[in-house]
Coordinates of N, CA and C in Angstrom, one line a residue:
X275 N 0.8 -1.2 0.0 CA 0.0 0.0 0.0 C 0.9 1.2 0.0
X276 N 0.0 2.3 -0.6 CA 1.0 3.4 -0.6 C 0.8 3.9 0.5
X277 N 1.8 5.1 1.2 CA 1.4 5.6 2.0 C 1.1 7.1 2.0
X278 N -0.3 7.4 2.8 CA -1.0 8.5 2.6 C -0.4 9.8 2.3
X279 N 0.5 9.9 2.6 CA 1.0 11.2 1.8 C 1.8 11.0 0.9
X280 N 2.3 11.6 0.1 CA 3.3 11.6 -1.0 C 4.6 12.2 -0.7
X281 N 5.5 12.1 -0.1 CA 6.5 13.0 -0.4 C 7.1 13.7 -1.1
X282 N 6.9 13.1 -2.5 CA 7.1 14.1 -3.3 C 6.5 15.2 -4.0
X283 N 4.7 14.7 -3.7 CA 3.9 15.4 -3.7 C 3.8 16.7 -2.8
X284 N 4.1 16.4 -1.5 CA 4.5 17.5 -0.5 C 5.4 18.5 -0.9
X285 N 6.6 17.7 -1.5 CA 7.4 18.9 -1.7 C 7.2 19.9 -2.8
X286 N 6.8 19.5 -4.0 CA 6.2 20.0 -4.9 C 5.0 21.0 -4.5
X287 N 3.8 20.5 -3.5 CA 3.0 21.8 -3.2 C 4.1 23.0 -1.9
X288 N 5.2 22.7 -1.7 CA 5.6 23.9 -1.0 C 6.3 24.4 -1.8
X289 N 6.5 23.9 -3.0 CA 7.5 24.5 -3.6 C 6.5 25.5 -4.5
X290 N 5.5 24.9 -4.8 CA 4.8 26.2 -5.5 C 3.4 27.1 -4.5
X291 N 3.9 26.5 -3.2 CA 3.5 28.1 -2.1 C 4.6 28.9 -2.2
X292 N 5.8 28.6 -1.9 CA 7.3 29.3 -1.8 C 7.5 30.0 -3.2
X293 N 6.7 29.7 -4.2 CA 7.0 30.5 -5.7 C 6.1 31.3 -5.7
X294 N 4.5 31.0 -5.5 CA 3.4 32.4 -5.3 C 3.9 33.5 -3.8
X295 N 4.5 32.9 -2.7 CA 4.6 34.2 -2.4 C 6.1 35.2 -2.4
X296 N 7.2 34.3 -3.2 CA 8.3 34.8 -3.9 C 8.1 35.8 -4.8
X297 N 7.2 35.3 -6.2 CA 7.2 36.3 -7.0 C 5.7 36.0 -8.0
X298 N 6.0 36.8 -8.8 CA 4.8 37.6 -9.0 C 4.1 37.3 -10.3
X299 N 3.2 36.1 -10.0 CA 2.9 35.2 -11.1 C 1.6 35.6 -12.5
X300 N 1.3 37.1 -11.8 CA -0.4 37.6 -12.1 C 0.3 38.3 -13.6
X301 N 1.9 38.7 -14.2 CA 2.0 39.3 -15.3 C 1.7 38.6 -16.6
X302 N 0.6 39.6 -17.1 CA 0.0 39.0 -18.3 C 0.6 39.0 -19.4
X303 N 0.9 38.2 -20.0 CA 0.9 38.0 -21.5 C 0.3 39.4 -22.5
X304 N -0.6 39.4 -22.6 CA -1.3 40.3 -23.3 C -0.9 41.8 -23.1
X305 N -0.1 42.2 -21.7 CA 0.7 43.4 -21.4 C 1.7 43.5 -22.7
X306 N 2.5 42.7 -22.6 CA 3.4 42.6 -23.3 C 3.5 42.9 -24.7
X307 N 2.1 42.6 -25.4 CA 1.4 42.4 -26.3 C 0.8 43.7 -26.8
X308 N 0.3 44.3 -25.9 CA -0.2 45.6 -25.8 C 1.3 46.4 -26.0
X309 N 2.4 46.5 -25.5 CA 3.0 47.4 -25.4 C 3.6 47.5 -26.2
X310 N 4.1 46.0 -26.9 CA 4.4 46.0 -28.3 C 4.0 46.7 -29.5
X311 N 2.9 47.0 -29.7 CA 1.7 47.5 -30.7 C 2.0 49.3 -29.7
X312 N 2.1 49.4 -28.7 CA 2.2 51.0 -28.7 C 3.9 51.0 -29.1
X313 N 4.4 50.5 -29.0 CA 6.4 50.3 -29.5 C 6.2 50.5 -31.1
X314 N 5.2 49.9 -31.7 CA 5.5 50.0 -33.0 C 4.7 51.1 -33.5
X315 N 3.5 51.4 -33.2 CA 3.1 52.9 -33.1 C 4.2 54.4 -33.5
X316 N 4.8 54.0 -31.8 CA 5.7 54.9 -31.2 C 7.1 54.9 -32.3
X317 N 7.0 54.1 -33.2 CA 8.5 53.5 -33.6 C 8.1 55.0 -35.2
X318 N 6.4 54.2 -35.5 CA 6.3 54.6 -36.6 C 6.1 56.1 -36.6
X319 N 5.5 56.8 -35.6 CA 5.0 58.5 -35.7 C 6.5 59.2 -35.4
X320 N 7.6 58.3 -34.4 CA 9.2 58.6 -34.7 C 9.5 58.7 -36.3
X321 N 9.5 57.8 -36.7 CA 10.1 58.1 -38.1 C 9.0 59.2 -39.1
X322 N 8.0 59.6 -38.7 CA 7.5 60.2 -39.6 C 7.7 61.7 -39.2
X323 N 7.8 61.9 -38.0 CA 8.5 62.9 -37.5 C 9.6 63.0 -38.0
X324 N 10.0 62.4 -37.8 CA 12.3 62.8 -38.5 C 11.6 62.8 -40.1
X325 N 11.0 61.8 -40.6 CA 11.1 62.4 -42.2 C 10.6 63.3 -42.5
X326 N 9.8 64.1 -42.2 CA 8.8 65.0 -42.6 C 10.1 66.4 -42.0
X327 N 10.5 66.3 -40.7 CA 11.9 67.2 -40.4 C 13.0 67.4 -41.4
X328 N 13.6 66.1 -41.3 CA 14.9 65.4 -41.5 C 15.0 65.0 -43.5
X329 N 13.9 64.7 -44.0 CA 13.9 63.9 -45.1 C 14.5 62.6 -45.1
X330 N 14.9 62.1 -46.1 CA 15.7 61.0 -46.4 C 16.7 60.4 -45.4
X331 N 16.7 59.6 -45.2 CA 17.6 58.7 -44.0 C 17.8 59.9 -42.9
X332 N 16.4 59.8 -42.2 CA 16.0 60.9 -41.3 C 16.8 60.3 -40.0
X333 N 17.0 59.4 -39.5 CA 17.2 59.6 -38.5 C 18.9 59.3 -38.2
X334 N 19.4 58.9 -39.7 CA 20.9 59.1 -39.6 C 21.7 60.1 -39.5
X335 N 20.4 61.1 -40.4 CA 21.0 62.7 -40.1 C 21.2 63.6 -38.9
X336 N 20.0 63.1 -37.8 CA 19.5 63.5 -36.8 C 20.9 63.1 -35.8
X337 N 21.0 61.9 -35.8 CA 22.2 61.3 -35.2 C 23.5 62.3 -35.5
X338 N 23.9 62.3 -36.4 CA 25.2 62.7 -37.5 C 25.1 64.2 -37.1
X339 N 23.9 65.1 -37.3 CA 23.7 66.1 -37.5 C 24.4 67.0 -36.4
X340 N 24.0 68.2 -36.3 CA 24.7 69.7 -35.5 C 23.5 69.3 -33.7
X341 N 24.6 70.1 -32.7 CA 24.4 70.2 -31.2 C 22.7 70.7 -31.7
X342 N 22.8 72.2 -32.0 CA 21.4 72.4 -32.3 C 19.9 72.0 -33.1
X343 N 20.6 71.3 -34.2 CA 19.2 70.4 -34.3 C 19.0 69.0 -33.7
X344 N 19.4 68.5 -33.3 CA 19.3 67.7 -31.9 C 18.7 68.6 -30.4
X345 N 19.0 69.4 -30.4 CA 18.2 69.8 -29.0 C 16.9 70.2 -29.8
X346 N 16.8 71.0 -30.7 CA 15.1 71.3 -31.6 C 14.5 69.8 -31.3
X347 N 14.8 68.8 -31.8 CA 14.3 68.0 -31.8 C 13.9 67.3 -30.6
X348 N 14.6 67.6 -29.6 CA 14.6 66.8 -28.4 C 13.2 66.8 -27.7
X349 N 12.7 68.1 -27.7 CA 11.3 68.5 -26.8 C 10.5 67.2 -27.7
X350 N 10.4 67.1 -28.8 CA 9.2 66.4 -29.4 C 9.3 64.8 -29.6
X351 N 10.8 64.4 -29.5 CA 11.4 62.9 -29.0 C 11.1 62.8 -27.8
X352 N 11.1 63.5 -26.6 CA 10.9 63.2 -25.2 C 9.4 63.4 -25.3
X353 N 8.4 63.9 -26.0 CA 7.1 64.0 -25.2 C 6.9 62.5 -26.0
X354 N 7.0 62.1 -26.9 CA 6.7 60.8 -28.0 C 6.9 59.9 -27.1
X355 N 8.3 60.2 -26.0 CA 8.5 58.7 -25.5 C 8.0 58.8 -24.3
X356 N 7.9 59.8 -23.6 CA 7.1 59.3 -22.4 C 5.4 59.0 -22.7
X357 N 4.9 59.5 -23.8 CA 3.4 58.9 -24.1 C 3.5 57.5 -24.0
X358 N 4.6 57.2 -24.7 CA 4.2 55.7 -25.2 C 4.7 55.0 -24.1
X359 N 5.7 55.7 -23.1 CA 5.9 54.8 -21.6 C 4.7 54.8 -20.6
X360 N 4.0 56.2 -21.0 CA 2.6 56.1 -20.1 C 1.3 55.6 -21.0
X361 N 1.1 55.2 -21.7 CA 0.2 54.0 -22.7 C 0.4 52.3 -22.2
X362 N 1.9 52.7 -22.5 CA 2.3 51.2 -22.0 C 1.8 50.6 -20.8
X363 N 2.4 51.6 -19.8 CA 2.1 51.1 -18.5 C 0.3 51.4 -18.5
X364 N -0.2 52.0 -18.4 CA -1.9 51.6 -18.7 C -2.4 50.7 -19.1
X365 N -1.8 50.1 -20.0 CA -2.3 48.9 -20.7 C -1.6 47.6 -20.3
X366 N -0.4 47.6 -19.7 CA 0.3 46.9 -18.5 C -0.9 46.4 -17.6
X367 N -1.0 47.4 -16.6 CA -1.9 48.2 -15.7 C -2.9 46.9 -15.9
X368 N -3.7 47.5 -16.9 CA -4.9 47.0 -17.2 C -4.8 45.3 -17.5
X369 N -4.3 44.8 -18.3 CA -4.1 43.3 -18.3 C -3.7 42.7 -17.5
X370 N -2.4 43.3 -16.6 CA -2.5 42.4 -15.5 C -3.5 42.6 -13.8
X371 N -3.8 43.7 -14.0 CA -5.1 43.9 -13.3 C -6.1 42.8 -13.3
X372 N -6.6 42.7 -14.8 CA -7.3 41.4 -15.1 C -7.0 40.1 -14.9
X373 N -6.0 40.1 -14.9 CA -5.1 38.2 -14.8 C -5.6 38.5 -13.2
X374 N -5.0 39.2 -12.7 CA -4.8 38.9 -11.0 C -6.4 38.8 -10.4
X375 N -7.3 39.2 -11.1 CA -8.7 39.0 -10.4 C -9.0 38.0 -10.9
X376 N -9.0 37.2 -11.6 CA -9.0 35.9 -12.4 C -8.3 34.6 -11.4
X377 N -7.5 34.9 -11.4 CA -6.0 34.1 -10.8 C -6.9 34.1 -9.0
X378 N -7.1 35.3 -8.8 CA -7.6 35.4 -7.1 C -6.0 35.9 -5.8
X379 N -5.3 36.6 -6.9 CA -4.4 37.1 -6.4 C -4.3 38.7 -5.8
X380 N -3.9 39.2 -5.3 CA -3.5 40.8 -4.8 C -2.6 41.3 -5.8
X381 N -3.4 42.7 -6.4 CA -2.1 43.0 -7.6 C -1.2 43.2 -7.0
X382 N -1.4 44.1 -5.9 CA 0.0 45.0 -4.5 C 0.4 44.5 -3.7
X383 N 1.3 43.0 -3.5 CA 1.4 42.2 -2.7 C 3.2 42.5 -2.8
X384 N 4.3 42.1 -2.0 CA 5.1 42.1 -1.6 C 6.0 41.8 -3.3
X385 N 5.7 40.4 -3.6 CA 6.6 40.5 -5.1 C 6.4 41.3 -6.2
X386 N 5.0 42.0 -6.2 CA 5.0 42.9 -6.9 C 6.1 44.4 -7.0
X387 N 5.8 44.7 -5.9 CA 6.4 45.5 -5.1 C 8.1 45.7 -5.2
X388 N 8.5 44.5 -5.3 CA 9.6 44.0 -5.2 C 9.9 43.9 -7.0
X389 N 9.3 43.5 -7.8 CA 9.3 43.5 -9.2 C 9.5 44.9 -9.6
X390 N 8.5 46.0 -9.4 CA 8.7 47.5 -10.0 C 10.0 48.0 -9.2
X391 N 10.7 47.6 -8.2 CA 11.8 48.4 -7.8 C 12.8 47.9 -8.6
X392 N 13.1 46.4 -8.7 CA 14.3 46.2 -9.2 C 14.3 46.4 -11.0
X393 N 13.0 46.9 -11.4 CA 12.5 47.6 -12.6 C 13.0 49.0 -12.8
X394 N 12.5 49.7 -11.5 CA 12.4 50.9 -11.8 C 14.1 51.5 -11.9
X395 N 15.0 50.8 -10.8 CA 16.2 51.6 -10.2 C 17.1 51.4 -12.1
X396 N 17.4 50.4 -12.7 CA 18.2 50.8 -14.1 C 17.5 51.1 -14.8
X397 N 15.7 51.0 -15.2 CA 15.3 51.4 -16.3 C 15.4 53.5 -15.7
X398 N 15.6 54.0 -14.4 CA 15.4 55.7 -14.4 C 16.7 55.5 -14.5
X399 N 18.2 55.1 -14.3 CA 19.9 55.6 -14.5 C 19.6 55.3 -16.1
X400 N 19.4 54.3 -16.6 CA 19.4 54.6 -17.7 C 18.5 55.2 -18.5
X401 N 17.8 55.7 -18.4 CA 16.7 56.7 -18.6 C 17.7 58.1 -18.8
X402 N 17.9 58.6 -17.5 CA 18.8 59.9 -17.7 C 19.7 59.5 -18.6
X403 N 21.0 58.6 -18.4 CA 22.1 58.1 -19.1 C 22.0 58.2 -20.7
X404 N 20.9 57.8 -21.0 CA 20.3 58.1 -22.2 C 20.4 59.5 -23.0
X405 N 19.4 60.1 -22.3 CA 19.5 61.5 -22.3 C 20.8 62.2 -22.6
X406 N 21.7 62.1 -21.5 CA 23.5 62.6 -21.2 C 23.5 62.4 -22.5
X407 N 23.8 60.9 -22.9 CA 24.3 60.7 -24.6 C 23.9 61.6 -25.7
X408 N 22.3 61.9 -25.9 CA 22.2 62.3 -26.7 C 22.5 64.0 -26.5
X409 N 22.2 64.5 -25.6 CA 22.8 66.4 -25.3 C 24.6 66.5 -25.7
X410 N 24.8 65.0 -25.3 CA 26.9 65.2 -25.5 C 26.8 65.0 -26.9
X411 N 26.0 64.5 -27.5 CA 26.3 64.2 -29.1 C 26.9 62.8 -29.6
X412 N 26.5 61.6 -28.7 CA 26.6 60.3 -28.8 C 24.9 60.1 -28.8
X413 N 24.3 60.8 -30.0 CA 22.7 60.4 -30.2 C 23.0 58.7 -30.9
X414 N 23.6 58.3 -31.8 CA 23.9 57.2 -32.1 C 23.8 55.9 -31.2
X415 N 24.0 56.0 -30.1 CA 24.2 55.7 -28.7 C 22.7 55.2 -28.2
X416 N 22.0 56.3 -28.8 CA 20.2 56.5 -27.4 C 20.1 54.9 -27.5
X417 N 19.8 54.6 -28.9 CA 18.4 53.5 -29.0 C 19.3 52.2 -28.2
X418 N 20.4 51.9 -28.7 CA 21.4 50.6 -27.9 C 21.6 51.3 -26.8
X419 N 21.4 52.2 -26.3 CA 21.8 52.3 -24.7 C 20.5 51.7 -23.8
X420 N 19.0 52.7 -24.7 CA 17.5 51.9 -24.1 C 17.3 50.6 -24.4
X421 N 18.3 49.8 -25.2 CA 17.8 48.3 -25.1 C 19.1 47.5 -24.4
X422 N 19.7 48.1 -23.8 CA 20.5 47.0 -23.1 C 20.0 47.6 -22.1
X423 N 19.6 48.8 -21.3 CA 19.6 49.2 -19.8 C 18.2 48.3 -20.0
X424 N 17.3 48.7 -20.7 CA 16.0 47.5 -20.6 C 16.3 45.9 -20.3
X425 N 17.2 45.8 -21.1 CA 17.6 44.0 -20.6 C 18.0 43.8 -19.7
X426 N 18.8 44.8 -19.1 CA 19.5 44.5 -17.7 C 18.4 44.5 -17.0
X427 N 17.2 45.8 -16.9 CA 16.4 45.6 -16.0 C 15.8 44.3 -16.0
X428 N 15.3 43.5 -17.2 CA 14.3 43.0 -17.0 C 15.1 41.6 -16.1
X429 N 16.6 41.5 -17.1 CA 17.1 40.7 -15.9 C 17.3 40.0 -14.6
X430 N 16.9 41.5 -14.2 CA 17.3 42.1 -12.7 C 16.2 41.8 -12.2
X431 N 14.7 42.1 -12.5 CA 13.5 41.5 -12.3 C 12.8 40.2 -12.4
X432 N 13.9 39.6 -13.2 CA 13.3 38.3 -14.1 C 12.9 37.2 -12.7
X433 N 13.6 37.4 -11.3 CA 13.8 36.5 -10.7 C 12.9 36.5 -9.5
X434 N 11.8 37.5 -10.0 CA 10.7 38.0 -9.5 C 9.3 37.5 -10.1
X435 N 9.3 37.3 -11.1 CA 8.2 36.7 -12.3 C 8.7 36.1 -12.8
X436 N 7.8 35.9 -14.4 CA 8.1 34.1 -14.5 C 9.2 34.4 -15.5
X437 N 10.0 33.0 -15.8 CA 11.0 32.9 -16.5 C 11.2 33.5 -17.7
X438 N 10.4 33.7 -18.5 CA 10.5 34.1 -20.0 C 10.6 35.8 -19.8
X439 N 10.5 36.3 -18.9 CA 11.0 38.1 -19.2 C 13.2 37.8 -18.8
X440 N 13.1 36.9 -18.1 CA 14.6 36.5 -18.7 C 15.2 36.6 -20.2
X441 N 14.5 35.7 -20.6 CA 15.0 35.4 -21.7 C 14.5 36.8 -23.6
X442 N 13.4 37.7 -22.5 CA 13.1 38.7 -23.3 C 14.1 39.4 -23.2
X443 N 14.8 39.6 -21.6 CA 16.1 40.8 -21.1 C 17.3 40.5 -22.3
X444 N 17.3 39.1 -22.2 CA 18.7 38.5 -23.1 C 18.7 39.0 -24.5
X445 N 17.1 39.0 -24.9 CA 17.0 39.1 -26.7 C 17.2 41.1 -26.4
X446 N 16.7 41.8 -25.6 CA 17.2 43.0 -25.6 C 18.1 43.4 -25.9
X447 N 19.4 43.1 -24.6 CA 20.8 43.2 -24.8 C 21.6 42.7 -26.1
X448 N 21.2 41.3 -26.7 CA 21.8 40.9 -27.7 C 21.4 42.1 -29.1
X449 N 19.8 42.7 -29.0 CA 19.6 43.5 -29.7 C 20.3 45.0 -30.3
X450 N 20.3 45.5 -28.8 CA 21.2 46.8 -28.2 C 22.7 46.7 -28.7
X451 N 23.4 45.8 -28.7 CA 24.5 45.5 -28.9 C 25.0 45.2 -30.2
X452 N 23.9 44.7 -30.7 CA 23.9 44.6 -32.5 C 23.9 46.2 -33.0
X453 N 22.4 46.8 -32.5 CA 22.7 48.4 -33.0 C 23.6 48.8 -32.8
X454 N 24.8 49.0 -31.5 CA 25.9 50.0 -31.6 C 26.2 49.6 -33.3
X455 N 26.3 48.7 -33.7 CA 27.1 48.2 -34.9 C 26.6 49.1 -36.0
X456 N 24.9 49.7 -35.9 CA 24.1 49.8 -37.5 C 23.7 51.2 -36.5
X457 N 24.2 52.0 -36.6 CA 24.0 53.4 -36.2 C 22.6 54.4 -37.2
X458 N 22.6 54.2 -38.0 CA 21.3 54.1 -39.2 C 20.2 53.9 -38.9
X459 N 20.6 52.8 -37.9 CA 19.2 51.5 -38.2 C 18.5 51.6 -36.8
X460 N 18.9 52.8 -36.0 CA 17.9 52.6 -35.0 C 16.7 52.6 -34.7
X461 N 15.5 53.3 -35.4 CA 14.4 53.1 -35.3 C 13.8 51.6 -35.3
X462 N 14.9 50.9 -36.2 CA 14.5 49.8 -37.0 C 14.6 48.3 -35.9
X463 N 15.3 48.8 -34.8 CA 16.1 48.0 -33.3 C 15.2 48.2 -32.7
X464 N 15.1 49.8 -32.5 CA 14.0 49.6 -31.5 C 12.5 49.2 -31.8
X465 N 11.9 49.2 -33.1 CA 10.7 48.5 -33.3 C 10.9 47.5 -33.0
X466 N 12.2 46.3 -33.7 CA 12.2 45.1 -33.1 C 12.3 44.6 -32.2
X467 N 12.9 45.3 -30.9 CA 13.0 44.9 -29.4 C 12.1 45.3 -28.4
X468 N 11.3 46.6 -28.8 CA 10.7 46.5 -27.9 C 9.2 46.5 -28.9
X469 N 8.9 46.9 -29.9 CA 7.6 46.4 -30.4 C 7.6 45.0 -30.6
X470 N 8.6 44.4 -31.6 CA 8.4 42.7 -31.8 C 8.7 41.8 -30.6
X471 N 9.3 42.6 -29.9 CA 10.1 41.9 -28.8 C 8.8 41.4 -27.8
X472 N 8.0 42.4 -27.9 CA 7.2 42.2 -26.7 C 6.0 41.4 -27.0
X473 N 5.8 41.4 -28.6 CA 4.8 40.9 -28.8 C 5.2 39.6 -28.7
X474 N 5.9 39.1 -29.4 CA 6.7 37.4 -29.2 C 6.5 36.8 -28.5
X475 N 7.1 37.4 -26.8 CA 7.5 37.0 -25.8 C 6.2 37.6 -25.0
X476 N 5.0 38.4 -25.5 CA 3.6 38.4 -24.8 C 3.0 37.0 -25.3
X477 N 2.9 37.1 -26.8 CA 1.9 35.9 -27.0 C 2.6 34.7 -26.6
X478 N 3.9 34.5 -26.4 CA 4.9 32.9 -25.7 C 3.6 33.2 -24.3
X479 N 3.9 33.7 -23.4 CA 3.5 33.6 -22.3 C 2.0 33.1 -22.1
X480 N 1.4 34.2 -22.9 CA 0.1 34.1 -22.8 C -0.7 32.3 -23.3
X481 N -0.2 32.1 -24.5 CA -0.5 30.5 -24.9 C 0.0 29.7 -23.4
X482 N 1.4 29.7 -22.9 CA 1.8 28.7 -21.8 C 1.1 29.0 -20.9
X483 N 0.5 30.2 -20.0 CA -0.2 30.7 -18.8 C -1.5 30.9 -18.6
X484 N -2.0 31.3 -19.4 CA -3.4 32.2 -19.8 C -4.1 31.6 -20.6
X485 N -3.9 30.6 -21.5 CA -5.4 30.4 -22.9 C -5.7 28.7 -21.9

């Protein structure tokens, strides 16, 4: 006969109490998904801005170009990106809001908590750091500087939620790192890492977690 409990059944259910109150299982798929589609948005009213400015290989020139049309431009790159950082998180917001009432979770519980800090502290250094580069005149720099400080973050987070924002941090940095190379091609990096990026690694999640 067997005997009434399982041992390894035991350890298995503490092992996934010890993971729900570790980290933070409620992030949706469909966030990711969402932010992707505002990334590519954001990627495209960027380039139509620099061409309609800039003309022809708009945003090479922009890079390449004089201290002062770089700061002209800067007021109207910085309002573009914080929309689409405040869209994103809304729509973040809002999908995993939904998972977590579904699930029967607390959106504001300790690993959450713990997820937006080790989020927040490299995605604002590199946020400013960003900035620095492009006022010094290393604008070539912006887009591979926001996709590796993104990968580091999400790294840095990953061990907070579930595994696959790991492996989104990794496709960031390997992204970021490619751009230093294609100085040209940044609009073209950043649609793919953080519009394609997100959507990929939203719908991966969402099929394994959610459908």
């Amino acid at each position: 006969m067997k005997p009434a409990t399982d041992p390894l059944a035991q350890l298995t259910e503490i092992r996934a109490i010890m993971e729900r109150s570790s980290r933070f299982l409620s992030l949706s798929g469909l966030s990711g998904v969402g932010a992707g589609v505002v990334a590519l948005a954001g990627a495209a009213t960027g380039h139509w801005y620099l061409h309609t400015h800039y003309g022809a290989q708009a945003f090479l020139r922009l890079v390449e170009g004089s201290a002062q049309e770089r700061q002209q431009a800067l007021p109207a790159l910085l309002t573009l990106a914080l929309g689409m950082i405040g869209l994103a998180l809304v729509v973040a917001f809002y999908f995993t809001r939904r998972r977590a009432a579904q699930d029967g979770r607390a959106l504001w519980d300790a690993p959450a908590r713990r997820l937006l800090l080790s989020l927040a502290v490299p995605l604002t250094a590199g946020g400013l750091f960003c900035v620095g580069l492009y006022l010094r005149g290393a604008a070539s720099f912006v887009i591979p500087g926001m996709l590796l400080f993104y990968g580091l973050a999400l790294l840095n987070a990953s061990k907070y939620t579930l595994d696959e924002i790991r492996l989104l941090g990794l496709t960031q940095i390997l992204l970021g790192l490619v751009a230093m190379l294609l100085p040209g091609w940044g609009l073209i990096f950043f649609a793919l890492g953080f519009g394609l990026g997100h959507i990929g690694y939203g719908l991966l999640m969402y099929n394994r977690y959610e459908r």
